[in-house]
PDB file of C-alpha atoms in Angstrom:
ATOM      1  CA  UNK A   1      -9.473  90.775  45.414  1.00 48.00           C
ATOM      2  CA  UNK A   2     -12.387  91.035  43.002  1.00 49.00           C
ATOM      3  CA  UNK A   3     -14.995  90.608  45.745  1.00 49.00           C
ATOM      4  CA  UNK A   4     -18.189  92.530  46.194  1.00 45.00           C
ATOM      5  CA  UNK A   5     -18.233  93.758  49.768  1.00 47.00           C
ATOM      6  CA  UNK A   6     -21.530  93.249  51.507  1.00 45.00           C
ATOM      7  CA  UNK A   7     -22.620  96.298  53.455  1.00 47.00           C
ATOM      8  CA  UNK A   8     -24.235  95.037  56.662  1.00 48.00           C
ATOM      9  CA  UNK A   9     -27.498  96.734  57.604  1.00 45.00           C
ATOM     10  CA  UNK A  10     -26.012  98.132  60.799  1.00 41.00           C
ATOM     11  CA  UNK A  11     -23.376 100.023  58.766  1.00 47.00           C
ATOM     12  CA  UNK A  12     -26.055 101.658  56.662  1.00 44.00           C
ATOM     13  CA  UNK A  13     -27.887 102.745  59.798  1.00 43.00           C
ATOM     14  CA  UNK A  14     -24.870 104.442  61.333  1.00 43.00           C
ATOM     15  CA  UNK A  15     -23.689 106.080  58.151  1.00 43.00           C
ATOM     16  CA  UNK A  16     -25.201 109.419  59.097  1.00 40.00           C
ATOM     17  CA  UNK A  17     -23.644 109.279  62.546  1.00 40.00           C
ATOM     18  CA  UNK A  18     -26.987 108.679  64.289  1.00 39.00           C
ATOM     19  CA  UNK A  19     -28.375 105.293  65.279  1.00 42.00           C
ATOM     20  CA  UNK A  20     -32.141 104.882  65.153  1.00 47.00           C
ATOM     21  CA  UNK A  21     -33.166 101.744  67.019  1.00 48.00           C
ATOM     22  CA  UNK A  22     -36.683 100.832  66.007  1.00 67.00           C
ATOM     23  CA  UNK A  23     -37.745  99.519  69.394  1.00 74.00           C
ATOM     24  CA  UNK A  24     -41.219  98.483  68.326  1.00 80.00           C
ATOM     25  CA  UNK A  25     -39.941  96.286  65.503  1.00 82.00           C
ATOM     26  CA  UNK A  26     -37.342  94.515  67.634  1.00 85.00           C
ATOM     27  CA  UNK A  27     -39.843  94.071  70.484  1.00 88.00           C
ATOM     28  CA  UNK A  28     -42.417  92.538  68.139  1.00 90.00           C
ATOM     29  CA  UNK A  29     -39.898  90.094  66.667  1.00 91.00           C
ATOM     30  CA  UNK A  30     -38.705  89.080  70.128  1.00 93.00           C
ATOM     31  CA  UNK A  31     -42.292  88.534  71.282  1.00 94.00           C
ATOM     32  CA  UNK A  32     -42.864  86.227  68.298  1.00 95.00           C
ATOM     33  CA  UNK A  33     -39.653  84.341  69.060  1.00 95.00           C
ATOM     34  CA  UNK A  34     -40.688  83.803  72.680  1.00 95.00           C
ATOM     35  CA  UNK A  35     -44.027  82.443  71.442  1.00 96.00           C
ATOM     36  CA  UNK A  36     -42.200  80.102  69.039  1.00 95.00           C
ATOM     37  CA  UNK A  37     -39.944  79.035  71.909  1.00 95.00           C
ATOM     38  CA  UNK A  38     -42.888  77.969  74.078  1.00 94.00           C
ATOM     39  CA  UNK A  39     -44.832  76.292  71.272  1.00 95.00           C
ATOM     40  CA  UNK A  40     -41.885  74.464  69.693  1.00 94.00           C
ATOM     41  CA  UNK A  41     -40.570  73.144  73.018  1.00 94.00           C
ATOM     42  CA  UNK A  42     -44.004  71.826  73.960  1.00 93.00           C
ATOM     43  CA  UNK A  43     -44.480  70.301  70.498  1.00 93.00           C
ATOM     44  CA  UNK A  44     -41.087  68.579  70.527  1.00 94.00           C
ATOM     45  CA  UNK A  45     -41.763  67.102  73.960  1.00 93.00           C
ATOM     46  CA  UNK A  46     -45.167  65.800  72.871  1.00 93.00           C
ATOM     47  CA  UNK A  47     -43.676  64.078  69.820  1.00 91.00           C
ATOM     48  CA  UNK A  48     -40.651  62.918  71.838  1.00 90.00           C
ATOM     49  CA  UNK A  49     -38.227  64.698  69.533  1.00 91.00           C
ATOM     50  CA  UNK A  50     -35.569  64.624  72.193  1.00 91.00           C
ATOM     51  CA  UNK A  51     -31.979  63.558  72.701  1.00 88.00           C
ATOM     52  CA  UNK A  52     -29.937  62.554  75.724  1.00 87.00           C
ATOM     53  CA  UNK A  53     -27.822  65.299  77.219  1.00 86.00           C
ATOM     54  CA  UNK A  54     -24.633  64.807  79.237  1.00 83.00           C
ATOM     55  CA  UNK A  55     -26.775  63.862  82.287  1.00 84.00           C
ATOM     56  CA  UNK A  56     -28.629  61.159  80.301  1.00 85.00           C
ATOM     57  CA  UNK A  57     -31.790  63.281  80.499  1.00 88.00           C
ATOM     58  CA  UNK A  58     -34.078  63.561  77.477  1.00 92.00           C
ATOM     59  CA  UNK A  59     -34.160  67.175  76.293  1.00 93.00           C
ATOM     60  CA  UNK A  60     -35.970  68.496  73.186  1.00 94.00           C
ATOM     61  CA  UNK A  61     -33.595  69.666  70.463  1.00 93.00           C
ATOM     62  CA  UNK A  62     -35.871  72.601  69.630  1.00 94.00           C
ATOM     63  CA  UNK A  63     -33.416  75.428  70.317  1.00 95.00           C
ATOM     64  CA  UNK A  64     -32.319  75.284  66.683  1.00 95.00           C
ATOM     65  CA  UNK A  65     -35.901  75.990  65.570  1.00 95.00           C
ATOM     66  CA  UNK A  66     -35.982  79.098  67.769  1.00 96.00           C
ATOM     67  CA  UNK A  67     -32.696  80.376  66.344  1.00 96.00           C
ATOM     68  CA  UNK A  68     -33.854  79.525  62.813  1.00 96.00           C
ATOM     69  CA  UNK A  69     -36.968  81.639  63.381  1.00 96.00           C
ATOM     70  CA  UNK A  70     -34.735  84.505  64.529  1.00 95.00           C
ATOM     71  CA  UNK A  71     -32.577  84.182  61.400  1.00 94.00           C
ATOM     72  CA  UNK A  72     -35.632  84.277  59.136  1.00 95.00           C
ATOM     73  CA  UNK A  73     -37.086  87.251  61.027  1.00 93.00           C
ATOM     74  CA  UNK A  74     -33.837  89.126  60.502  1.00 89.00           C
ATOM     75  CA  UNK A  75     -35.112  89.741  56.968  1.00 89.00           C
ATOM     76  CA  UNK A  76     -37.282  92.467  58.512  1.00 86.00           C
ATOM     77  CA  UNK A  77     -34.084  94.092  59.816  1.00 83.00           C
ATOM     78  CA  UNK A  78     -32.403  94.133  56.418  1.00 82.00           C
ATOM     79  CA  UNK A  79     -30.724  90.718  56.334  1.00 84.00           C
ATOM     80  CA  UNK A  80     -29.721  89.250  52.983  1.00 88.00           C
ATOM     81  CA  UNK A  81     -31.973  86.685  51.317  1.00 92.00           C
ATOM     82  CA  UNK A  82     -28.848  84.707  50.472  1.00 93.00           C
ATOM     83  CA  UNK A  83     -28.005  84.558  54.174  1.00 93.00           C
ATOM     84  CA  UNK A  84     -31.442  83.220  55.086  1.00 94.00           C
ATOM     85  CA  UNK A  85     -31.424  80.584  52.323  1.00 95.00           C
ATOM     86  CA  UNK A  86     -27.958  79.431  53.414  1.00 96.00           C
ATOM     87  CA  UNK A  87     -29.052  79.212  57.063  1.00 95.00           C
ATOM     88  CA  UNK A  88     -32.214  77.275  56.203  1.00 96.00           C
ATOM     89  CA  UNK A  89     -30.173  74.741  54.202  1.00 95.00           C
ATOM     90  CA  UNK A  90     -27.623  74.348  56.987  1.00 95.00           C
ATOM     91  CA  UNK A  91     -30.391  73.882  59.540  1.00 95.00           C
ATOM     92  CA  UNK A  92     -32.130  71.307  57.344  1.00 93.00           C
ATOM     93  CA  UNK A  93     -28.900  69.314  56.998  1.00 91.00           C
ATOM     94  CA  UNK A  94     -28.508  69.250  60.774  1.00 91.00           C
ATOM     95  CA  UNK A  95     -32.167  68.354  61.268  1.00 91.00           C
ATOM     96  CA  UNK A  96     -31.821  65.291  59.014  1.00 89.00           C
ATOM     97  CA  UNK A  97     -28.841  64.183  61.106  1.00 86.00           C
ATOM     98  CA  UNK A  98     -30.776  64.734  64.355  1.00 86.00           C
ATOM     99  CA  UNK A  99     -33.900  62.937  63.199  1.00 82.00           C
ATOM    100  CA  UNK A 100     -32.461  60.036  61.191  1.00 82.00           C
ATOM    101  CA  UNK A 101     -28.813  59.853  62.211  1.00 68.00           C
ATOM    102  CA  UNK A 102     -26.866  57.652  64.608  1.00 65.00           C
ATOM    103  CA  UNK A 103     -23.821  58.186  66.805  1.00 64.00           C
ATOM    104  CA  UNK A 104     -21.564  56.220  64.421  1.00 65.00           C
ATOM    105  CA  UNK A 105     -19.505  56.950  62.406  1.00 66.00           C
ATOM    106  CA  UNK A 106     -18.003  60.241  63.566  1.00 69.00           C
ATOM    107  CA  UNK A 107     -16.076  63.024  61.834  1.00 65.00           C
ATOM    108  CA  UNK A 108     -15.752  63.978  58.187  1.00 69.00           C
ATOM    109  CA  UNK A 109     -13.194  61.254  57.550  1.00 68.00           C
ATOM    110  CA  UNK A 110     -15.326  58.661  59.334  1.00 66.00           C
ATOM    111  CA  UNK A 111     -18.404  59.319  57.202  1.00 63.00           C
ATOM    112  CA  UNK A 112     -16.411  59.348  53.973  1.00 68.00           C
ATOM    113  CA  UNK A 113     -14.554  56.125  54.788  1.00 71.00           C
ATOM    114  CA  UNK A 114     -17.820  54.455  55.783  1.00 63.00           C
ATOM    115  CA  UNK A 115     -19.229  55.271  52.345  1.00 64.00           C
ATOM    116  CA  UNK A 116     -16.065  54.155  50.515  1.00 72.00           C
ATOM    117  CA  UNK A 117     -15.774  50.875  52.400  1.00 72.00           C
ATOM    118  CA  UNK A 118     -19.448  49.901  52.601  1.00 75.00           C
ATOM    119  CA  UNK A 119     -21.075  51.932  49.858  1.00 69.00           C
ATOM    120  CA  UNK A 120     -23.726  53.092  52.329  1.00 71.00           C
ATOM    121  CA  UNK A 121     -24.917  56.661  52.796  1.00 69.00           C
ATOM    122  CA  UNK A 122     -24.978  58.204  56.239  1.00 74.00           C
ATOM    123  CA  UNK A 123     -26.860  61.275  57.394  1.00 74.00           C
ATOM    124  CA  UNK A 124     -23.499  62.753  58.334  1.00 75.00           C
ATOM    125  CA  UNK A 125     -22.295  62.427  54.747  1.00 81.00           C
ATOM    126  CA  UNK A 126     -25.530  64.007  53.539  1.00 83.00           C
ATOM    127  CA  UNK A 127     -24.929  66.877  55.950  1.00 86.00           C
ATOM    128  CA  UNK A 128     -21.446  67.387  54.499  1.00 86.00           C
ATOM    129  CA  UNK A 129     -22.891  67.508  50.972  1.00 88.00           C
ATOM    130  CA  UNK A 130     -25.733  69.865  51.957  1.00 89.00           C
ATOM    131  CA  UNK A 131     -23.320  72.183  53.765  1.00 92.00           C
ATOM    132  CA  UNK A 132     -20.869  72.232  50.860  1.00 90.00           C
ATOM    133  CA  UNK A 133     -23.659  72.942  48.371  1.00 93.00           C
ATOM    134  CA  UNK A 134     -24.999  75.771  50.550  1.00 93.00           C
ATOM    135  CA  UNK A 135     -21.496  77.231  50.897  1.00 93.00           C
ATOM    136  CA  UNK A 136     -20.969  77.107  47.133  1.00 92.00           C
ATOM    137  CA  UNK A 137     -24.326  78.834  46.633  1.00 92.00           C
ATOM    138  CA  UNK A 138     -23.253  81.740  48.857  1.00 92.00           C
ATOM    139  CA  UNK A 139     -19.901  82.137  47.131  1.00 91.00           C
ATOM    140  CA  UNK A 140     -21.434  82.049  43.650  1.00 90.00           C
ATOM    141  CA  UNK A 141     -24.106  84.545  44.730  1.00 88.00           C
ATOM    142  CA  UNK A 142     -21.939  86.997  46.649  1.00 85.00           C
ATOM    143  CA  UNK A 143     -18.401  86.869  45.218  1.00 79.00           C
ATOM    144  CA  UNK A 144     -17.604  88.328  41.779  1.00 72.00           C
ATOM    145  CA  UNK A 145     -14.372  86.440  41.059  1.00 63.00           C
ATOM    146  CA  UNK A 146     -15.375  82.799  41.579  1.00 64.00           C
ATOM    147  CA  UNK A 147     -11.869  81.391  41.066  1.00 65.00           C
ATOM    148  CA  UNK A 148     -10.113  84.013  43.207  1.00 80.00           C
ATOM    149  CA  UNK A 149      -8.581  83.526  46.646  1.00 86.00           C
ATOM    150  CA  UNK A 150     -11.469  85.368  48.298  1.00 88.00           C
ATOM    151  CA  UNK A 151     -13.963  82.812  47.026  1.00 89.00           C
ATOM    152  CA  UNK A 152     -11.776  79.873  48.092  1.00 91.00           C
ATOM    153  CA  UNK A 153     -11.280  81.205  51.618  1.00 94.00           C
ATOM    154  CA  UNK A 154     -14.970  82.092  51.907  1.00 93.00           C
ATOM    155  CA  UNK A 155     -15.968  78.600  50.768  1.00 94.00           C
ATOM    156  CA  UNK A 156     -13.846  77.054  53.512  1.00 95.00           C
ATOM    157  CA  UNK A 157     -15.377  79.369  56.121  1.00 96.00           C
ATOM    158  CA  UNK A 158     -18.917  78.420  55.154  1.00 96.00           C
ATOM    159  CA  UNK A 159     -18.100  74.693  55.099  1.00 94.00           C
ATOM    160  CA  UNK A 160     -15.917  74.418  58.204  1.00 95.00           C
ATOM    161  CA  UNK A 161     -17.644  76.782  60.629  1.00 96.00           C
ATOM    162  CA  UNK A 162     -20.845  74.690  60.972  1.00 95.00           C
ATOM    163  CA  UNK A 163     -18.755  71.538  61.352  1.00 93.00           C
ATOM    164  CA  UNK A 164     -16.465  72.943  64.055  1.00 94.00           C
ATOM    165  CA  UNK A 165     -19.395  74.448  65.950  1.00 95.00           C
ATOM    166  CA  UNK A 166     -21.164  71.105  65.894  1.00 93.00           C
ATOM    167  CA  UNK A 167     -18.062  69.378  67.288  1.00 91.00           C
ATOM    168  CA  UNK A 168     -18.066  71.699  70.301  1.00 92.00           C
ATOM    169  CA  UNK A 169     -21.722  71.095  71.180  1.00 90.00           C
ATOM    170  CA  UNK A 170     -21.345  68.481  73.921  1.00 87.00           C
ATOM    171  CA  UNK A 171     -22.049  70.601  77.020  1.00 89.00           C
ATOM    172  CA  UNK A 172     -24.496  73.430  77.818  1.00 90.00           C
ATOM    173  CA  UNK A 173     -23.450  76.934  76.712  1.00 93.00           C
ATOM    174  CA  UNK A 174     -20.214  75.743  75.088  1.00 95.00           C
ATOM    175  CA  UNK A 175     -21.373  76.847  71.638  1.00 96.00           C
ATOM    176  CA  UNK A 176     -22.848  79.995  73.190  1.00 96.00           C
ATOM    177  CA  UNK A 177     -19.398  80.936  74.504  1.00 96.00           C
ATOM    178  CA  UNK A 178     -17.781  80.064  71.169  1.00 96.00           C
ATOM    179  CA  UNK A 179     -20.289  82.344  69.429  1.00 96.00           C
ATOM    180  CA  UNK A 180     -19.803  85.124  71.984  1.00 95.00           C
ATOM    181  CA  UNK A 181     -16.041  85.074  71.348  1.00 93.00           C
ATOM    182  CA  UNK A 182     -16.649  85.530  67.629  1.00 93.00           C
ATOM    183  CA  UNK A 183     -19.061  88.402  68.123  1.00 89.00           C
ATOM    184  CA  UNK A 184     -16.647  90.054  70.554  1.00 87.00           C
ATOM    185  CA  UNK A 185     -14.064  90.031  67.768  1.00 86.00           C
ATOM    186  CA  UNK A 186     -16.615  91.523  65.390  1.00 82.00           C
ATOM    187  CA  UNK A 187     -17.368  94.239  67.957  1.00 76.00           C
ATOM    188  CA  UNK A 188     -13.689  95.107  68.355  1.00 76.00           C
ATOM    189  CA  UNK A 189     -12.794  95.057  64.672  1.00 72.00           C
ATOM    190  CA  UNK A 190     -15.955  96.660  63.264  1.00 65.00           C
ATOM    191  CA  UNK A 191     -16.760  99.890  65.166  1.00 56.00           C
ATOM    192  CA  UNK A 192     -20.125 100.272  63.428  1.00 54.00           C
ATOM    193  CA  UNK A 193     -21.347  97.124  65.180  1.00 51.00           C
ATOM    194  CA  UNK A 194     -21.708  99.208  68.337  1.00 48.00           C
ATOM    195  CA  UNK A 195     -25.184 100.446  67.430  1.00 52.00           C
ATOM    196  CA  UNK A 196     -28.358  99.745  65.510  1.00 69.00           C
ATOM    197  CA  UNK A 197     -31.432  97.588  65.708  1.00 76.00           C
ATOM    198  CA  UNK A 198     -29.566  94.547  64.402  1.00 78.00           C
ATOM    199  CA  UNK A 199     -27.103  94.480  67.273  1.00 80.00           C
ATOM    200  CA  UNK A 200     -29.931  94.990  69.786  1.00 84.00           C
ATOM    201  CA  UNK A 201     -31.709  92.019  68.220  1.00 89.00           C
ATOM    202  CA  UNK A 202     -28.548  89.891  68.309  1.00 88.00           C
ATOM    203  CA  UNK A 203     -27.863  90.692  71.971  1.00 89.00           C
ATOM    204  CA  UNK A 204     -31.467  89.925  72.907  1.00 92.00           C
ATOM    205  CA  UNK A 205     -31.315  86.594  71.081  1.00 94.00           C
ATOM    206  CA  UNK A 206     -28.030  85.712  72.781  1.00 95.00           C
ATOM    207  CA  UNK A 207     -29.716  86.370  76.129  1.00 95.00           C
ATOM    208  CA  UNK A 208     -32.747  84.211  75.281  1.00 96.00           C
ATOM    209  CA  UNK A 209     -30.485  81.442  74.001  1.00 96.00           C
ATOM    210  CA  UNK A 210     -28.370  81.616  77.169  1.00 95.00           C
ATOM    211  CA  UNK A 211     -31.432  81.300  79.417  1.00 95.00           C
ATOM    212  CA  UNK A 212     -32.987  78.390  77.499  1.00 95.00           C
ATOM    213  CA  UNK A 213     -29.791  76.362  77.430  1.00 94.00           C
ATOM    214  CA  UNK A 214     -28.736  77.247  80.988  1.00 92.00           C
ATOM    215  CA  UNK A 215     -32.057  76.036  82.367  1.00 91.00           C
ATOM    216  CA  UNK A 216     -31.868  72.949  80.098  1.00 90.00           C
ATOM    217  CA  UNK A 217     -35.302  73.597  78.608  1.00 92.00           C
ATOM    218  CA  UNK A 218     -33.946  72.783  75.154  1.00 94.00           C
ATOM    219  CA  UNK A 219     -30.686  71.885  73.441  1.00 94.00           C
ATOM    220  CA  UNK A 220     -29.187  72.914  70.132  1.00 94.00           C
ATOM    221  CA  UNK A 221     -28.857  69.481  68.586  1.00 91.00           C
ATOM    222  CA  UNK A 222     -27.027  69.105  65.281  1.00 92.00           C
ATOM    223  CA  UNK A 223     -29.570  71.381  63.610  1.00 94.00           C
ATOM    224  CA  UNK A 224     -28.987  74.249  66.041  1.00 95.00           C
ATOM    225  CA  UNK A 225     -25.210  73.887  66.266  1.00 95.00           C
ATOM    226  CA  UNK A 226     -24.816  73.800  62.483  1.00 94.00           C
ATOM    227  CA  UNK A 227     -27.120  76.803  62.121  1.00 96.00           C
ATOM    228  CA  UNK A 228     -25.098  78.816  64.658  1.00 97.00           C
ATOM    229  CA  UNK A 229     -21.911  77.889  62.806  1.00 96.00           C
ATOM    230  CA  UNK A 230     -23.504  79.206  59.635  1.00 96.00           C
ATOM    231  CA  UNK A 231     -24.381  82.501  61.326  1.00 95.00           C
ATOM    232  CA  UNK A 232     -20.806  82.863  62.581  1.00 96.00           C
ATOM    233  CA  UNK A 233     -19.535  82.166  59.067  1.00 95.00           C
ATOM    234  CA  UNK A 234     -21.834  84.755  57.468  1.00 93.00           C
ATOM    235  CA  UNK A 235     -20.884  87.551  59.858  1.00 90.00           C
ATOM    236  CA  UNK A 236     -17.200  86.770  59.368  1.00 91.00           C
ATOM    237  CA  UNK A 237     -17.584  86.661  55.598  1.00 91.00           C
ATOM    238  CA  UNK A 238     -19.549  89.902  55.542  1.00 86.00           C
ATOM    239  CA  UNK A 239     -17.420  92.036  57.843  1.00 84.00           C
ATOM    240  CA  UNK A 240     -13.874  90.803  58.386  1.00 88.00           C
ATOM    241  CA  UNK A 241     -10.767  91.771  56.404  1.00 89.00           C
ATOM    242  CA  UNK A 242      -9.361  89.123  54.102  1.00 91.00           C
ATOM    243  CA  UNK A 243      -6.308  88.432  56.286  1.00 92.00           C
ATOM    244  CA  UNK A 244      -8.550  87.708  59.303  1.00 91.00           C
ATOM    245  CA  UNK A 245     -10.634  85.342  57.177  1.00 93.00           C
ATOM    246  CA  UNK A 246      -7.449  83.415  56.397  1.00 95.00           C
ATOM    247  CA  UNK A 247      -6.750  83.132  60.127  1.00 95.00           C
ATOM    248  CA  UNK A 248     -10.304  81.851  60.675  1.00 95.00           C
ATOM    249  CA  UNK A 249      -9.855  79.160  58.023  1.00 96.00           C
ATOM    250  CA  UNK A 250      -6.526  78.073  59.511  1.00 96.00           C
ATOM    251  CA  UNK A 251      -8.075  77.847  62.980  1.00 96.00           C
ATOM    252  CA  UNK A 252     -11.087  75.876  61.752  1.00 96.00           C
ATOM    253  CA  UNK A 253      -8.859  73.540  59.738  1.00 95.00           C
ATOM    254  CA  UNK A 254      -6.633  72.816  62.733  1.00 95.00           C
ATOM    255  CA  UNK A 255      -9.652  72.169  64.973  1.00 94.00           C
ATOM    256  CA  UNK A 256     -11.217  69.891  62.340  1.00 91.00           C
ATOM    257  CA  UNK A 257      -8.035  67.837  62.028  1.00 90.00           C
ATOM    258  CA  UNK A 258      -7.608  67.672  65.806  1.00 90.00           C
ATOM    259  CA  UNK A 259     -11.189  66.472  66.248  1.00 86.00           C
ATOM    260  CA  UNK A 260     -10.408  63.462  64.059  1.00 83.00           C
ATOM    261  CA  UNK A 261      -7.825  62.292  66.589  1.00 85.00           C
ATOM    262  CA  UNK A 262      -8.722  63.617  70.043  1.00 84.00           C
ATOM    263  CA  UNK A 263     -11.721  64.441  72.211  1.00 85.00           C
ATOM    264  CA  UNK A 264     -12.083  68.172  72.835  1.00 86.00           C
ATOM    265  CA  UNK A 265     -14.148  67.451  75.929  1.00 85.00           C
ATOM    266  CA  UNK A 266     -11.400  65.343  77.486  1.00 88.00           C
ATOM    267  CA  UNK A 267      -8.804  68.031  76.775  1.00 88.00           C
ATOM    268  CA  UNK A 268     -11.039  70.690  78.326  1.00 89.00           C
ATOM    269  CA  UNK A 269     -11.529  68.541  81.423  1.00 87.00           C
ATOM    270  CA  UNK A 270      -7.751  68.174  81.800  1.00 89.00           C
ATOM    271  CA  UNK A 271      -7.188  71.947  81.899  1.00 88.00           C
ATOM    272  CA  UNK A 272      -8.271  73.757  85.081  1.00 88.00           C
ATOM    273  CA  UNK A 273      -8.714  77.080  83.256  1.00 90.00           C
ATOM    274  CA  UNK A 274     -10.611  75.641  80.294  1.00 88.00           C
ATOM    275  CA  UNK A 275     -12.781  73.564  82.605  1.00 88.00           C
ATOM    276  CA  UNK A 276     -13.679  76.646  84.656  1.00 88.00           C
ATOM    277  CA  UNK A 277     -14.552  78.614  81.504  1.00 89.00           C
ATOM    278  CA  UNK A 278     -16.522  75.669  80.154  1.00 88.00           C
ATOM    279  CA  UNK A 279     -18.635  75.286  83.308  1.00 86.00           C
ATOM    280  CA  UNK A 280     -19.270  78.974  83.840  1.00 85.00           C
ATOM    281  CA  UNK A 281     -23.008  79.630  83.784  1.00 78.00           C
ATOM    282  CA  UNK A 282     -24.072  76.089  84.598  1.00 73.00           C
ATOM    283  CA  UNK A 283     -23.232  73.416  87.149  1.00 62.00           C
ATOM    284  CA  UNK A 284     -22.383  69.843  86.273  1.00 57.00           C
ATOM    285  CA  UNK A 285     -24.135  67.366  88.538  1.00 47.00           C
TER     286      UNK A 285
END
């Protein structure tokens, strides 16, 4: 399709048939992340950079900073500079919405109509613009044929994934489960993901994230949810076959349109199975 395929670092490591996990490097990065976790959470609490969770408790939205640090540190494991720049931009867009935004209006359509009708900018609209610009940057940087179908599908993935992930972030571990489902698909479809220092790092970060959010020490906020959506988008863009990318775009488009009309949380609560899956790992009080 005229696209330059990105070779993930874990594929390069398993090319010879032997996986060398550099334990010391991963351990050092994880130690730094744990330090950032403790410092950032304390700092956010001191400055009252918090938001109400579903229990009306004030929780620091510092989890996104921890995951951002992990994304930046992935450069030492062979991550692409383009990936890191995209993630930083996505995180910044979410941070602006967390710090300056309000709960109204909601949805892509809501922010656009608010601007059209009142001529006033919202942080949500700025987030849409930032995300779209970051997505275009990735496509221009990584895809050879800019006007081809590959670039169009990739653009939609990079724009919609952060948005959909943000929509789901209304209960603890919901985004974590959404992310886990994506990585399970990557594991199944890409055999080379079964080894290497990158996958060890990813699994360790998923565990740290799970513990922090389960114990309600920090929440993702818009900055963290958008960032996670960007990570999901990058892995999908980098590894999945074109036909699967089309399926991803269709799924994200359907979920985006549904979110304009219904509440995902209410639908989850109405389904016994979905409610059980949603509450696994934490207990609603």
